[in-house]
PDB file of C-alpha atoms in Angstrom:
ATOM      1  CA  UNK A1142       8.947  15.814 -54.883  1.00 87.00           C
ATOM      2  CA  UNK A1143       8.662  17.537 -58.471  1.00 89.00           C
ATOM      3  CA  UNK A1144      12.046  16.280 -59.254  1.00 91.00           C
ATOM      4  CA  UNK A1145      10.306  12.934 -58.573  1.00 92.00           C
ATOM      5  CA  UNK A1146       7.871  13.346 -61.367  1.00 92.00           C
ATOM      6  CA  UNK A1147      10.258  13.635 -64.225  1.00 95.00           C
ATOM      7  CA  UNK A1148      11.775   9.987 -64.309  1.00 95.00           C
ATOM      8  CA  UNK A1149       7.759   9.344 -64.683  1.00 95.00           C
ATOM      9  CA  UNK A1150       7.487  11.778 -67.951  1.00 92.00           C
ATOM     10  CA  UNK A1151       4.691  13.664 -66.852  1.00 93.00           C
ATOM     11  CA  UNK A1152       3.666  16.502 -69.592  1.00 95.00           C
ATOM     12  CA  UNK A1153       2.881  19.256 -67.039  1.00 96.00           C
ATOM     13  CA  UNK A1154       2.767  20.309 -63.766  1.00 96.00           C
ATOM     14  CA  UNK A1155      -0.207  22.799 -62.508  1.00 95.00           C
ATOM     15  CA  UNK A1156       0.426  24.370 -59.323  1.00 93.00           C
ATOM     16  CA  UNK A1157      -1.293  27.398 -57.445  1.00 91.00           C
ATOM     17  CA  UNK A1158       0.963  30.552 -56.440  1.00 79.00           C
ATOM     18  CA  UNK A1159       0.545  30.965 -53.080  1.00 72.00           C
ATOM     19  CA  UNK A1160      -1.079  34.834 -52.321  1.00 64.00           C
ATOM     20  CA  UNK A1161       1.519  35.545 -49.627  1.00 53.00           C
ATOM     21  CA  UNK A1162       5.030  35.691 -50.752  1.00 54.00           C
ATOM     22  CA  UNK A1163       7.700  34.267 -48.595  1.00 48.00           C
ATOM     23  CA  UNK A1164      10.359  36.600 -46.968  1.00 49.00           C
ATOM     24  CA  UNK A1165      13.769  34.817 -47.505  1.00 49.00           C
ATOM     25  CA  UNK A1166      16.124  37.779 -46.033  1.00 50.00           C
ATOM     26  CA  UNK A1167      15.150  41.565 -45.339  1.00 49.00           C
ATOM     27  CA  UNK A1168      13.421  43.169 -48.114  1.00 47.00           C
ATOM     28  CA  UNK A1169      13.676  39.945 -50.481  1.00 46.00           C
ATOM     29  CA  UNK A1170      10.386  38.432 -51.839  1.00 45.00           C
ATOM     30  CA  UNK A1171      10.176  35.448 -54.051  1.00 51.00           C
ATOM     31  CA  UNK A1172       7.615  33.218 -55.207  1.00 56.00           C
ATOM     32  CA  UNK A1173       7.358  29.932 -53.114  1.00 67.00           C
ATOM     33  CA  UNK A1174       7.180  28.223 -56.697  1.00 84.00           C
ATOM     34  CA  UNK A1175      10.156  29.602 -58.578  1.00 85.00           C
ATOM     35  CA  UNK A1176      12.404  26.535 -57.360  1.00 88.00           C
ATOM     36  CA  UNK A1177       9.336  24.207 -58.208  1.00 90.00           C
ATOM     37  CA  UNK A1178      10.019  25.206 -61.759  1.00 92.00           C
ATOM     38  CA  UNK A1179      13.452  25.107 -62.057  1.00 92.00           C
ATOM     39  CA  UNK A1180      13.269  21.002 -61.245  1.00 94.00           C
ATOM     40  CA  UNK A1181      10.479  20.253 -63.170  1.00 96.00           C
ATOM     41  CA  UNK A1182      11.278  19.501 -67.028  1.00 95.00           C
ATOM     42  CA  UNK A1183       8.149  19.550 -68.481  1.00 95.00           C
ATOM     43  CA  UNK A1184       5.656  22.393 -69.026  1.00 97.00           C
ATOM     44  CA  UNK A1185       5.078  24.102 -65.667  1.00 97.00           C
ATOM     45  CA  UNK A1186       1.762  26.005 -65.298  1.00 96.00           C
ATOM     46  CA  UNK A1187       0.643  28.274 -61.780  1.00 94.00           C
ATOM     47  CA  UNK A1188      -2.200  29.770 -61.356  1.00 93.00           C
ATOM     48  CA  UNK A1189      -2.854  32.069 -58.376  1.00 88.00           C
ATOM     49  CA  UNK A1190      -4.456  35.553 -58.749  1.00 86.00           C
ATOM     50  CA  UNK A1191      -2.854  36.778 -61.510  1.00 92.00           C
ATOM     51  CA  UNK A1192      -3.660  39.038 -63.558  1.00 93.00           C
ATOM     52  CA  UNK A1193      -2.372  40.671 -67.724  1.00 95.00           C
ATOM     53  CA  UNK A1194       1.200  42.425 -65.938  1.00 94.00           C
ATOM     54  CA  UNK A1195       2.252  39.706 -64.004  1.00 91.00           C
ATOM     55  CA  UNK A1196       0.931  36.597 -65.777  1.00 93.00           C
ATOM     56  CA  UNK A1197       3.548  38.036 -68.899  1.00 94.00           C
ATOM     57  CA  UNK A1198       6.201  39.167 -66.568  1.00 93.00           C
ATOM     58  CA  UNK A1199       6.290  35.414 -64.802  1.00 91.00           C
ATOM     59  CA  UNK A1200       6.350  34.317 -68.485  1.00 94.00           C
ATOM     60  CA  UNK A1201       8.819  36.391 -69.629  1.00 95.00           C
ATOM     61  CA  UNK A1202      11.205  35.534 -66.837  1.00 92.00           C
ATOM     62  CA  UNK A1203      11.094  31.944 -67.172  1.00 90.00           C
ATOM     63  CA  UNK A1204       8.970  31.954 -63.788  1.00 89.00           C
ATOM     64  CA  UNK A1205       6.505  29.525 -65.665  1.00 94.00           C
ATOM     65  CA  UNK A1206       5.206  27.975 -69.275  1.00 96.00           C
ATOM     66  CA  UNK A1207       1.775  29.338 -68.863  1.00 96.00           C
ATOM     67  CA  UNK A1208      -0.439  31.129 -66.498  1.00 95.00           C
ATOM     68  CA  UNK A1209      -4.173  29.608 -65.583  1.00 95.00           C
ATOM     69  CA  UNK A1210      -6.738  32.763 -65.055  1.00 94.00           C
ATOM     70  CA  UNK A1211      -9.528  30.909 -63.639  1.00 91.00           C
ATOM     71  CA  UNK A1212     -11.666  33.688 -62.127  1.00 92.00           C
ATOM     72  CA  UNK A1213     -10.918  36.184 -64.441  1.00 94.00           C
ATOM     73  CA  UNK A1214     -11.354  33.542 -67.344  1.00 93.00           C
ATOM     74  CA  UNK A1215     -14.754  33.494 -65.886  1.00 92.00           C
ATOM     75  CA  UNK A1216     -16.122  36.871 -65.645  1.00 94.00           C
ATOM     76  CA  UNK A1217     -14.663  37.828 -68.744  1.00 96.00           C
ATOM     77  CA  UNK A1218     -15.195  34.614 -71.778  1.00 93.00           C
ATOM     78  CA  UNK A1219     -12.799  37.047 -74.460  1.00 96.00           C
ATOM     79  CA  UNK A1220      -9.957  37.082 -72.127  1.00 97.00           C
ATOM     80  CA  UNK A1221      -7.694  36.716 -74.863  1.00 96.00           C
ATOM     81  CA  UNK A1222      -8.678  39.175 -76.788  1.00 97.00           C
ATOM     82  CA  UNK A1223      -9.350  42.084 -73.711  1.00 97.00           C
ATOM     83  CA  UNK A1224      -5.428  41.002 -72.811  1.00 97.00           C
ATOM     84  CA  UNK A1225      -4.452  41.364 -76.577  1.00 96.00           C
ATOM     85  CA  UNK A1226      -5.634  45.224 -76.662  1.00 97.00           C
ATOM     86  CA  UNK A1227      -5.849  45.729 -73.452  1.00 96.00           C
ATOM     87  CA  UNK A1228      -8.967  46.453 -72.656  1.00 97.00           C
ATOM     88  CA  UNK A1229     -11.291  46.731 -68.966  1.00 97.00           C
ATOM     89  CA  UNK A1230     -11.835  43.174 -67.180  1.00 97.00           C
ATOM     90  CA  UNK A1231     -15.472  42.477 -65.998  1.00 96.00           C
ATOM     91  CA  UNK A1232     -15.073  42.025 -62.034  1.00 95.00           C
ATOM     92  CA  UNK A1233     -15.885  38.662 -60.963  1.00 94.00           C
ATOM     93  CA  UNK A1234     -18.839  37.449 -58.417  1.00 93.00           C
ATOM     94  CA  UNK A1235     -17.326  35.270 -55.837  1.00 91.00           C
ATOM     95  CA  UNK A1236     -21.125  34.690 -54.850  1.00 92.00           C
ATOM     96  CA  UNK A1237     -22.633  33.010 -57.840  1.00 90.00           C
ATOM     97  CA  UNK A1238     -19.378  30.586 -58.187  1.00 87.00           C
ATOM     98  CA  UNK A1239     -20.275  26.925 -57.101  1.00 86.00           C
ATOM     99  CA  UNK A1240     -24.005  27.307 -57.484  1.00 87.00           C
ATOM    100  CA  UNK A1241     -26.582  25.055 -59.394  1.00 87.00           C
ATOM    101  CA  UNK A1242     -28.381  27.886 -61.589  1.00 84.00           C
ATOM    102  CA  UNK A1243     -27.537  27.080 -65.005  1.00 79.00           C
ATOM    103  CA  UNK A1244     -27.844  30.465 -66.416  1.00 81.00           C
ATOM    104  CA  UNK A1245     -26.135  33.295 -63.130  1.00 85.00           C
ATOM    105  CA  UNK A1246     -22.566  33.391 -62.639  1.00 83.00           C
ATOM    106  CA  UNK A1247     -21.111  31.292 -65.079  1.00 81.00           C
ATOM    107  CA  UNK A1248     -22.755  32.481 -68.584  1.00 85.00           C
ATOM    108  CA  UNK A1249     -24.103  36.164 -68.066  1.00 88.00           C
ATOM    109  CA  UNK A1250     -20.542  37.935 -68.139  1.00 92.00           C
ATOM    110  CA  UNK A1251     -20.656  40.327 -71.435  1.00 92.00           C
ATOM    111  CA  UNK A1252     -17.936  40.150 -73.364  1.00 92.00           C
ATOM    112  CA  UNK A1253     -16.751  43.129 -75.242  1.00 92.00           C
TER     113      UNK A1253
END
């Protein structure tokens, strides 16, 4: 299927890291979306509960092109910058996302 999408030229591919890691043989865990990657030729993008460590480390190995941080990107609007020195991530609230108030959940994280 993502092989498929090449001849088409699309840009990038998004896809969401599944949160349970397949066994392939005893004591060997990969990530369902490592061979996803390898066929697709343009930019490749997961998402997926990741967080500073393993977001770089799935860069650095060629895992993906970029990393989408959706809930953290949420709680904390300077994610950038808390990644760039490291600093302490606001913890989301999974009970204000998808809600109609304007204001809760979605603009009343602090950033640093």
């Amino acid at each position: 299927m993502i092989e498929s999408l090449n001849k088409y030229g699309i840009l990038y591919c998004q896809m969401v890291e599944p949160r349970m890691k397949m066994v392939v043989e005893e004591g060997d865990t990969t990530h369902n979306l490592k061979s996803m990657r390898k066929a697709f030729r343009g930019t490749f993008i997961v998402a997926g509960g990741y967080n500073r460590e393993n977001g770089t480390k799935a860069v650095a190995e060629y895992s993906t092109d970029l990393v989408a941080y959706g809930r953290l990107f949420l709680a904390n609007p300077d994610l950038p910058k808390r990644f760039q020195i490291n600093a302490p991530l606001n913890k989301y609230n999974r009970d204000t996302f998808y809600i109609p108030d304007p204001v809760v959940g979605y603009t009343d994280y602090p950033s640093l």
